Amino acid sequence: MARYETTVEDGTIYVGTADGPLEVGTVDDAVATVGGPSWTIVYSDEERERHPEMDTSDEGLTVDVVDMLRAMTHSERFVETLAAQPAETPADDDISPRLGLLVGKLLNNLESGLD
């Protein structure tokens, strides 16, 4: 199964596709959307109770958001869905739907901790 990498060049985020890199959005917009350039991993008491087998040894670790972004790989299905999203930012929003989808996945990865 093919996996596609995320790259950052000159402040722009790209995701690989079978046809070459797909422009997603700016690093500055992604970082602003997640709340800043770093993320500290925390687990709530509810998460710990719901998943007692979960490894929480990374709690308290602060990670670089851009490094996490660069480390992300994607399935072909995700890349197809990403490419289908508009790259333009609507007048009443802060980011494009395409960047929003990628940032949503990034947030999920940040909130889930590190493997």
PDB file of N, CA and C in Angstrom, residues 45-100:
ATOM      1  N   ASP A  45      -7.699  12.540  32.689  1.00  0.00           N
ATOM      2  CA  ASP A  45      -8.068  11.424  33.555  1.00  0.00           C
ATOM      3  C   ASP A  45      -9.088  10.532  32.850  1.00  0.00           C
ATOM      4  N   GLU A  46      -9.989  11.153  32.089  1.00  0.00           N
ATOM      5  CA  GLU A  46     -10.995  10.383  31.355  1.00  0.00           C
ATOM      6  C   GLU A  46     -10.342   9.456  30.333  1.00  0.00           C
ATOM      7  N   GLU A  47      -9.336   9.957  29.604  1.00  0.00           N
ATOM      8  CA  GLU A  47      -8.631   9.114  28.629  1.00  0.00           C
ATOM      9  C   GLU A  47      -7.935   7.953  29.330  1.00  0.00           C
ATOM     10  N   ARG A  48      -7.311   8.231  30.440  1.00  0.00           N
ATOM     11  CA  ARG A  48      -6.603   7.184  31.188  1.00  0.00           C
ATOM     12  C   ARG A  48      -7.571   6.109  31.695  1.00  0.00           C
ATOM     13  N   GLU A  49      -8.745   6.526  32.162  1.00  0.00           N
ATOM     14  CA  GLU A  49      -9.731   5.565  32.648  1.00  0.00           C
ATOM     15  C   GLU A  49     -10.337   4.752  31.508  1.00  0.00           C
ATOM     16  N   ARG A  50     -10.589   5.418  30.397  1.00  0.00           N
ATOM     17  CA  ARG A  50     -11.207   4.752  29.254  1.00  0.00           C
ATOM     18  C   ARG A  50     -10.247   3.779  28.566  1.00  0.00           C
ATOM     19  N   HIS A  51      -8.948   4.090  28.612  1.00  0.00           N
ATOM     20  CA  HIS A  51      -7.936   3.270  27.942  1.00  0.00           C
ATOM     21  C   HIS A  51      -6.786   2.963  28.903  1.00  0.00           C
ATOM     22  N   PRO A  52      -7.030   2.108  29.878  1.00  0.00           N
ATOM     23  CA  PRO A  52      -5.988   1.853  30.886  1.00  0.00           C
ATOM     24  C   PRO A  52      -4.724   1.211  30.305  1.00  0.00           C
ATOM     25  N   GLU A  53      -4.824   0.599  29.141  1.00  0.00           N
ATOM     26  CA  GLU A  53      -3.669  -0.047  28.510  1.00  0.00           C
ATOM     27  C   GLU A  53      -2.805   0.940  27.715  1.00  0.00           C
ATOM     28  N   MET A  54      -3.277   2.160  27.575  1.00  0.00           N
ATOM     29  CA  MET A  54      -2.595   3.162  26.760  1.00  0.00           C
ATOM     30  C   MET A  54      -1.247   3.541  27.377  1.00  0.00           C
ATOM     31  N   ASP A  55      -0.232   3.610  26.524  1.00  0.00           N
ATOM     32  CA  ASP A  55       1.096   4.047  26.957  1.00  0.00           C
ATOM     33  C   ASP A  55       1.091   5.570  27.046  1.00  0.00           C
ATOM     34  N   THR A  56       1.284   6.092  28.228  1.00  0.00           N
ATOM     35  CA  THR A  56       1.277   7.545  28.442  1.00  0.00           C
ATOM     36  C   THR A  56       2.661   8.055  28.835  1.00  0.00           C
ATOM     37  N   SER A  57       3.685   7.290  28.524  1.00  0.00           N
ATOM     38  CA  SER A  57       5.034   7.677  28.934  1.00  0.00           C
ATOM     39  C   SER A  57       5.535   8.932  28.226  1.00  0.00           C
ATOM     40  N   ASP A  58       4.854   9.329  27.155  1.00  0.00           N
ATOM     41  CA  ASP A  58       5.268  10.544  26.444  1.00  0.00           C
ATOM     42  C   ASP A  58       4.592  11.800  26.999  1.00  0.00           C
ATOM     43  N   GLU A  59       3.791  11.652  28.046  1.00  0.00           N
ATOM     44  CA  GLU A  59       3.120  12.825  28.619  1.00  0.00           C
ATOM     45  C   GLU A  59       4.152  13.841  29.106  1.00  0.00           C
ATOM     46  N   GLY A  60       3.888  15.100  28.806  1.00  0.00           N
ATOM     47  CA  GLY A  60       4.781  16.172  29.197  1.00  0.00           C
ATOM     48  C   GLY A  60       5.821  16.502  28.140  1.00  0.00           C
ATOM     49  N   LEU A  61       5.971  15.637  27.173  1.00  0.00           N
ATOM     50  CA  LEU A  61       6.914  15.881  26.087  1.00  0.00           C
ATOM     51  C   LEU A  61       6.370  17.001  25.201  1.00  0.00           C
ATOM     52  N   THR A  62       7.213  17.955  24.879  1.00  0.00           N
ATOM     53  CA  THR A  62       6.825  19.031  23.982  1.00  0.00           C
ATOM     54  C   THR A  62       7.442  18.761  22.629  1.00  0.00           C
ATOM     55  N   VAL A  63       6.596  18.757  21.594  1.00  0.00           N
ATOM     56  CA  VAL A  63       7.049  18.457  20.239  1.00  0.00           C
ATOM     57  C   VAL A  63       6.896  19.680  19.350  1.00  0.00           C
ATOM     58  N   ASP A  64       7.698  19.730  18.314  1.00  0.00           N
ATOM     59  CA  ASP A  64       7.643  20.790  17.323  1.00  0.00           C
ATOM     60  C   ASP A  64       6.529  20.459  16.334  1.00  0.00           C
ATOM     61  N   VAL A  65       5.592  21.355  16.150  1.00  0.00           N
ATOM     62  CA  VAL A  65       4.436  21.116  15.282  1.00  0.00           C
ATOM     63  C   VAL A  65       4.874  20.884  13.838  1.00  0.00           C
ATOM     64  N   VAL A  66       5.821  21.648  13.353  1.00  0.00           N
ATOM     65  CA  VAL A  66       6.266  21.482  11.968  1.00  0.00           C
ATOM     66  C   VAL A  66       6.976  20.144  11.784  1.00  0.00           C
ATOM     67  N   ASP A  67       7.750  19.720  12.778  1.00  0.00           N
ATOM     68  CA  ASP A  67       8.385  18.401  12.696  1.00  0.00           C
ATOM     69  C   ASP A  67       7.336  17.299  12.630  1.00  0.00           C
ATOM     70  N   MET A  68       6.288  17.433  13.438  1.00  0.00           N
ATOM     71  CA  MET A  68       5.206  16.447  13.402  1.00  0.00           C
ATOM     72  C   MET A  68       4.514  16.454  12.046  1.00  0.00           C
ATOM     73  N   LEU A  69       4.316  17.631  11.506  1.00  0.00           N
ATOM     74  CA  LEU A  69       3.695  17.766  10.193  1.00  0.00           C
ATOM     75  C   LEU A  69       4.532  17.063   9.135  1.00  0.00           C
ATOM     76  N   ARG A  70       5.830  17.309   9.142  1.00  0.00           N
ATOM     77  CA  ARG A  70       6.742  16.685   8.172  1.00  0.00           C
ATOM     78  C   ARG A  70       6.794  15.166   8.311  1.00  0.00           C
ATOM     79  N   ALA A  71       6.563  14.659   9.503  1.00  0.00           N
ATOM     80  CA  ALA A  71       6.628  13.220   9.744  1.00  0.00           C
ATOM     81  C   ALA A  71       5.365  12.482   9.290  1.00  0.00           C
ATOM     82  N   MET A  72       4.312  13.226   8.978  1.00  0.00           N
ATOM     83  CA  MET A  72       3.043  12.601   8.604  1.00  0.00           C
ATOM     84  C   MET A  72       3.123  11.961   7.222  1.00  0.00           C
ATOM     85  N   THR A  73       2.592  10.746   7.126  1.00  0.00           N
ATOM     86  CA  THR A  73       2.395  10.098   5.829  1.00  0.00           C
ATOM     87  C   THR A  73       0.908   9.807   5.682  1.00  0.00           C
ATOM     88  N   HIS A  74       0.492   9.590   4.438  1.00  0.00           N
ATOM     89  CA  HIS A  74      -0.935   9.501   4.153  1.00  0.00           C
ATOM     90  C   HIS A  74      -1.239   8.366   3.193  1.00  0.00           C
ATOM     91  N   SER A  75      -2.405   7.788   3.371  1.00  0.00           N
ATOM     92  CA  SER A  75      -2.873   6.745   2.459  1.00  0.00           C
ATOM     93  C   SER A  75      -3.328   7.374   1.147  1.00  0.00           C
ATOM     94  N   GLU A  76      -3.445   6.561   0.142  1.00  0.00           N
ATOM     95  CA  GLU A  76      -3.927   7.045  -1.149  1.00  0.00           C
ATOM     96  C   GLU A  76      -5.340   7.609  -1.018  1.00  0.00           C
ATOM     97  N   ARG A  77      -6.162   6.968  -0.223  1.00  0.00           N
ATOM     98  CA  ARG A  77      -7.541   7.434  -0.027  1.00  0.00           C
ATOM     99  C   ARG A  77      -7.568   8.831   0.605  1.00  0.00           C
ATOM    100  N   PHE A  78      -6.727   9.052   1.624  1.00  0.00           N
ATOM    101  CA  PHE A  78      -6.684  10.365   2.252  1.00  0.00           C
ATOM    102  C   PHE A  78      -6.210  11.420   1.254  1.00  0.00           C
ATOM    103  N   VAL A  79      -5.189  11.091   0.475  1.00  0.00           N
ATOM    104  CA  VAL A  79      -4.654  12.039  -0.505  1.00  0.00           C
ATOM    105  C   VAL A  79      -5.717  12.388  -1.549  1.00  0.00           C
ATOM    106  N   GLU A  80      -6.483  11.411  -1.991  1.00  0.00           N
ATOM    107  CA  GLU A  80      -7.560  11.677  -2.955  1.00  0.00           C
ATOM    108  C   GLU A  80      -8.611  12.603  -2.341  1.00  0.00           C
ATOM    109  N   THR A  81      -8.953  12.368  -1.088  1.00  0.00           N
ATOM    110  CA  THR A  81      -9.929  13.213  -0.399  1.00  0.00           C
ATOM    111  C   THR A  81      -9.373  14.623  -0.220  1.00  0.00           C
ATOM    112  N   LEU A  82      -8.107  14.714   0.133  1.00  0.00           N
ATOM    113  CA  LEU A  82      -7.455  16.009   0.306  1.00  0.00           C
ATOM    114  C   LEU A  82      -7.469  16.796  -1.009  1.00  0.00           C
ATOM    115  N   ALA A  83      -7.127  16.134  -2.102  1.00  0.00           N
ATOM    116  CA  ALA A  83      -7.074  16.795  -3.412  1.00  0.00           C
ATOM    117  C   ALA A  83      -8.450  17.281  -3.855  1.00  0.00           C
ATOM    118  N   ALA A  84      -9.494  16.621  -3.399  1.00  0.00           N
ATOM    119  CA  ALA A  84     -10.855  16.998  -3.795  1.00  0.00           C
ATOM    120  C   ALA A  84     -11.361  18.231  -3.043  1.00  0.00           C
ATOM    121  N   GLN A  85     -10.662  18.612  -1.986  1.00  0.00           N
ATOM    122  CA  GLN A  85     -11.084  19.771  -1.192  1.00  0.00           C
ATOM    123  C   GLN A  85     -10.609  21.066  -1.851  1.00  0.00           C
ATOM    124  N   PRO A  86     -11.404  22.128  -1.763  1.00  0.00           N
ATOM    125  CA  PRO A  86     -10.974  23.423  -2.315  1.00  0.00           C
ATOM    126  C   PRO A  86      -9.714  23.940  -1.611  1.00  0.00           C
ATOM    127  N   ALA A  87      -8.799  24.493  -2.393  1.00  0.00           N
ATOM    128  CA  ALA A  87      -7.554  25.047  -1.855  1.00  0.00           C
ATOM    129  C   ALA A  87      -7.694  26.523  -1.499  1.00  0.00           C
ATOM    130  N   GLU A  88      -8.783  27.140  -1.927  1.00  0.00           N
ATOM    131  CA  GLU A  88      -9.004  28.556  -1.657  1.00  0.00           C
ATOM    132  C   GLU A  88      -9.694  28.722  -0.304  1.00  0.00           C
ATOM    133  N   THR A  89      -9.310  29.764   0.406  1.00  0.00           N
ATOM    134  CA  THR A  89      -9.910  30.049   1.706  1.00  0.00           C
ATOM    135  C   THR A  89     -11.199  30.840   1.504  1.00  0.00           C
ATOM    136  N   PRO A  90     -12.324  30.337   2.003  1.00  0.00           N
ATOM    137  CA  PRO A  90     -13.581  31.085   1.905  1.00  0.00           C
ATOM    138  C   PRO A  90     -13.473  32.421   2.646  1.00  0.00           C
ATOM    139  N   ALA A  91     -14.241  33.390   2.216  1.00  0.00           N
ATOM    140  CA  ALA A  91     -14.198  34.740   2.804  1.00  0.00           C
ATOM    141  C   ALA A  91     -14.510  34.735   4.295  1.00  0.00           C
ATOM    142  N   ASP A  92     -15.334  33.796   4.743  1.00  0.00           N
ATOM    143  CA  ASP A  92     -15.744  33.776   6.147  1.00  0.00           C
ATOM    144  C   ASP A  92     -14.952  32.758   6.985  1.00  0.00           C
ATOM    145  N   ASP A  93     -13.776  32.355   6.509  1.00  0.00           N
ATOM    146  CA  ASP A  93     -12.984  31.362   7.229  1.00  0.00           C
ATOM    147  C   ASP A  93     -11.528  31.799   7.282  1.00  0.00           C
ATOM    148  N   ASP A  94     -10.730  31.119   8.110  1.00  0.00           N
ATOM    149  CA  ASP A  94      -9.313  31.454   8.250  1.00  0.00           C
ATOM    150  C   ASP A  94      -8.405  30.581   7.400  1.00  0.00           C
ATOM    151  N   ILE A  95      -8.866  29.358   7.070  1.00  0.00           N
ATOM    152  CA  ILE A  95      -8.059  28.451   6.264  1.00  0.00           C
ATOM    153  C   ILE A  95      -8.946  27.762   5.225  1.00  0.00           C
ATOM    154  N   SER A  96      -8.300  27.209   4.224  1.00  0.00           N
ATOM    155  CA  SER A  96      -9.032  26.505   3.172  1.00  0.00           C
ATOM    156  C   SER A  96      -9.523  25.154   3.688  1.00  0.00           C
ATOM    157  N   PRO A  97     -10.541  24.590   3.055  1.00  0.00           N
ATOM    158  CA  PRO A  97     -10.980  23.248   3.433  1.00  0.00           C
ATOM    159  C   PRO A  97      -9.860  22.206   3.295  1.00  0.00           C
ATOM    160  N   ARG A  98      -9.002  22.371   2.291  1.00  0.00           N
ATOM    161  CA  ARG A  98      -7.896  21.417   2.098  1.00  0.00           C
ATOM    162  C   ARG A  98      -6.939  21.469   3.286  1.00  0.00           C
ATOM    163  N   LEU A  99      -6.541  22.669   3.672  1.00  0.00           N
ATOM    164  CA  LEU A  99      -5.637  22.795   4.818  1.00  0.00           C
ATOM    165  C   LEU A  99      -6.347  22.364   6.098  1.00  0.00           C
ATOM    166  N   GLY A 100      -7.621  22.659   6.208  1.00  0.00           N
ATOM    167  CA  GLY A 100      -8.378  22.249   7.385  1.00  0.00           C
ATOM    168  C   GLY A 100      -8.393  20.745   7.573  1.00  0.00           C
TER     169      GLY A 100
END
